């Protein structure tokens, strides 16, 4: 039962992580469709565009640090979920935070017209997703270090 619960939680976390990664590619489709729309003009220019760009880059970069702080927070508050549920919640939270740079890039694109800014942040987001993707070996190691049933 212990290994079965772990595999079920890991599969669920993998599906969530893959869906979030798929959302990044959906954002790319949106950007490509918007680029081909002739009447699209960004609402921000000049200093306002630069300020929005820096703020959104900061927001995207801050998500890297947020992943590191959220995992222990879920660990401390996730006792009711059990070890497998806690690890699944940590993976889902990491996946959501890894999507933030791509979302920031999408906002930069629509606010300032930063086509390459979007793709830079989307690639960064995808690399973060791959790095934090739930792997069987990592979950097995973490499960060995935990006490109690994984249900």
Tab-separated table of C-alpha atoms in Angstrom:
chain	number	residue	atom	x	y	z
A	1	UNK	CA	0.000	0.000	0.000
A	2	UNK	CA	2.841	2.349	0.810
A	3	UNK	CA	4.427	2.158	-2.643
A	4	UNK	CA	1.031	2.230	-4.341
A	5	UNK	CA	0.072	5.455	-2.550
A	6	UNK	CA	3.411	7.002	-3.441
A	7	UNK	CA	3.060	6.095	-7.134
A	8	UNK	CA	-0.506	7.409	-7.257
A	9	UNK	CA	0.532	10.746	-5.706
A	10	UNK	CA	3.545	11.005	-8.036
A	11	UNK	CA	1.398	10.307	-11.101
A	12	UNK	CA	-1.068	12.982	-10.029
A	13	UNK	CA	1.748	15.470	-9.469
A	14	UNK	CA	3.247	14.563	-12.858
A	15	UNK	CA	-0.073	15.206	-14.604
A	16	UNK	CA	-0.425	18.588	-12.887
A	17	UNK	CA	3.145	19.524	-13.777
A	18	UNK	CA	2.703	18.442	-17.404
A	19	UNK	CA	-0.530	20.427	-17.670
A	20	UNK	CA	1.189	23.558	-16.378
A	21	UNK	CA	4.025	23.043	-18.863
A	22	UNK	CA	1.405	22.654	-21.586
A	23	UNK	CA	-0.057	25.994	-20.553
A	24	UNK	CA	3.279	27.650	-21.344
A	25	UNK	CA	3.079	26.299	-24.895
A	26	UNK	CA	-0.517	27.511	-25.102
A	27	UNK	CA	0.751	30.990	-24.166
A	28	UNK	CA	3.165	30.754	-27.100
A	29	UNK	CA	0.254	29.996	-29.427
A	30	UNK	CA	-1.564	33.048	-28.080
A	31	UNK	CA	1.488	35.245	-28.679
A	32	UNK	CA	1.949	33.948	-32.221
A	33	UNK	CA	-1.725	34.531	-33.005
A	34	UNK	CA	-1.554	38.043	-31.556
A	35	UNK	CA	1.572	38.908	-33.573
A	36	UNK	CA	-0.306	38.105	-36.751
A	37	UNK	CA	-3.215	40.340	-35.791
A	38	UNK	CA	-2.665	43.630	-37.667
A	39	UNK	CA	-4.377	46.000	-35.223
A	40	UNK	CA	-2.522	45.033	-32.039
A	41	UNK	CA	-0.643	47.929	-30.477
A	42	UNK	CA	0.778	47.774	-26.957
A	43	UNK	CA	-0.774	50.256	-24.512
A	44	UNK	CA	2.520	51.128	-22.779
A	45	UNK	CA	5.468	52.894	-24.362
A	46	UNK	CA	8.558	54.700	-23.170
A	47	UNK	CA	9.223	54.888	-19.439
A	48	UNK	CA	5.961	53.169	-18.517
A	49	UNK	CA	6.861	50.192	-20.704
A	50	UNK	CA	10.328	49.972	-19.165
A	51	UNK	CA	8.898	50.110	-15.637
A	52	UNK	CA	6.341	47.411	-16.427
A	53	UNK	CA	9.012	45.250	-18.028
A	54	UNK	CA	11.358	45.506	-15.019
A	55	UNK	CA	8.556	44.874	-12.558
A	56	UNK	CA	7.329	41.805	-14.408
A	57	UNK	CA	10.862	40.439	-14.818
A	58	UNK	CA	11.300	40.849	-11.062
A	59	UNK	CA	8.005	39.035	-10.451
A	60	UNK	CA	9.118	36.174	-12.694
A	61	UNK	CA	12.534	35.919	-11.044
A	62	UNK	CA	11.008	36.045	-7.565
A	63	UNK	CA	9.123	32.844	-8.309
A	64	UNK	CA	12.448	30.978	-8.249
A	65	UNK	CA	12.912	31.980	-4.627
A	66	UNK	CA	9.262	31.362	-3.837
A	67	UNK	CA	9.610	27.688	-4.781
A	68	UNK	CA	12.338	27.309	-2.181
A	69	UNK	CA	10.217	28.936	0.548
A	70	UNK	CA	6.887	27.301	-0.274
A	71	UNK	CA	8.070	23.690	-0.077
A	72	UNK	CA	9.039	23.835	3.633
A	73	UNK	CA	5.873	25.785	4.392
A	74	UNK	CA	3.726	23.047	2.850
A	75	UNK	CA	5.820	20.465	4.687
A	76	UNK	CA	5.071	22.106	8.026
A	77	UNK	CA	1.365	22.625	7.377
A	78	UNK	CA	0.653	19.467	5.388
A	79	UNK	CA	0.563	16.952	8.239
A	80	UNK	CA	-3.121	16.162	7.590
A	81	UNK	CA	-2.334	15.215	3.971
A	82	UNK	CA	0.140	12.531	4.919
A	83	UNK	CA	3.603	12.230	3.378
A	84	UNK	CA	2.403	11.300	-0.143
A	85	UNK	CA	-0.198	14.081	-0.171
A	86	UNK	CA	2.350	16.565	1.126
A	87	UNK	CA	4.818	15.691	-1.626
A	88	UNK	CA	2.032	15.975	-4.235
A	89	UNK	CA	1.015	19.385	-2.853
A	90	UNK	CA	4.642	20.533	-2.941
A	91	UNK	CA	4.973	19.454	-6.564
A	92	UNK	CA	1.724	21.187	-7.561
A	93	UNK	CA	2.813	24.393	-5.828
A	94	UNK	CA	6.227	24.220	-7.510
A	95	UNK	CA	4.566	23.700	-10.909
A	96	UNK	CA	2.307	26.715	-10.391
A	97	UNK	CA	5.234	28.890	-9.313
A	98	UNK	CA	7.305	27.721	-12.282
A	99	UNK	CA	4.574	29.022	-14.574
A	100	UNK	CA	4.845	32.573	-13.191
A	101	UNK	CA	7.741	33.681	-15.470
A	102	UNK	CA	5.801	32.621	-18.587
A	103	UNK	CA	2.741	34.473	-17.335
A	104	UNK	CA	4.908	37.546	-16.669
A	105	UNK	CA	6.283	37.259	-20.204
A	106	UNK	CA	2.763	37.069	-21.613
A	107	UNK	CA	1.868	40.226	-19.704
A	108	UNK	CA	5.018	41.962	-20.978
A	109	UNK	CA	4.065	41.009	-24.522
A	110	UNK	CA	0.553	42.412	-24.281
A	111	UNK	CA	1.524	45.528	-22.322
A	112	UNK	CA	4.733	46.510	-24.116
A	113	UNK	CA	4.937	44.376	-27.254
A	114	UNK	CA	8.025	42.541	-25.960
A	115	UNK	CA	7.964	39.512	-28.251
A	116	UNK	CA	11.427	38.255	-27.310
A	117	UNK	CA	10.833	39.055	-23.647
A	118	UNK	CA	7.952	36.595	-23.698
A	119	UNK	CA	10.039	33.838	-25.253
A	120	UNK	CA	12.955	34.424	-22.877
A	121	UNK	CA	10.673	34.084	-19.866
A	122	UNK	CA	8.772	31.154	-21.406
A	123	UNK	CA	12.015	29.225	-21.906
A	124	UNK	CA	13.060	30.077	-18.341
A	125	UNK	CA	9.685	28.844	-17.098
A	126	UNK	CA	9.952	25.610	-19.092
A	127	UNK	CA	13.460	24.939	-17.755
A	128	UNK	CA	12.181	25.486	-14.210
A	129	UNK	CA	9.314	23.070	-14.884
A	130	UNK	CA	11.714	20.398	-16.129
A	131	UNK	CA	13.984	20.907	-13.124
A	132	UNK	CA	11.106	20.597	-10.634
A	133	UNK	CA	9.254	17.817	-12.469
A	134	UNK	CA	8.398	14.930	-10.082
A	135	UNK	CA	10.833	12.059	-10.676
A	136	UNK	CA	10.308	8.536	-9.340
A	137	UNK	CA	13.830	8.271	-7.931
A	138	UNK	CA	13.556	11.569	-6.029
A	139	UNK	CA	10.168	10.655	-4.597
A	140	UNK	CA	11.426	7.246	-3.477
A	141	UNK	CA	14.394	8.846	-1.686
A	142	UNK	CA	12.156	11.394	0.008
A	143	UNK	CA	9.705	8.655	1.023
A	144	UNK	CA	12.491	6.653	2.673
A	145	UNK	CA	13.462	9.691	4.745
A	146	UNK	CA	9.883	10.164	6.024
A	147	UNK	CA	8.249	8.331	8.894
A	148	UNK	CA	4.732	6.969	8.831
A	149	UNK	CA	2.510	5.574	6.118
A	150	UNK	CA	2.316	7.326	2.772
A	151	UNK	CA	-1.483	7.326	2.714
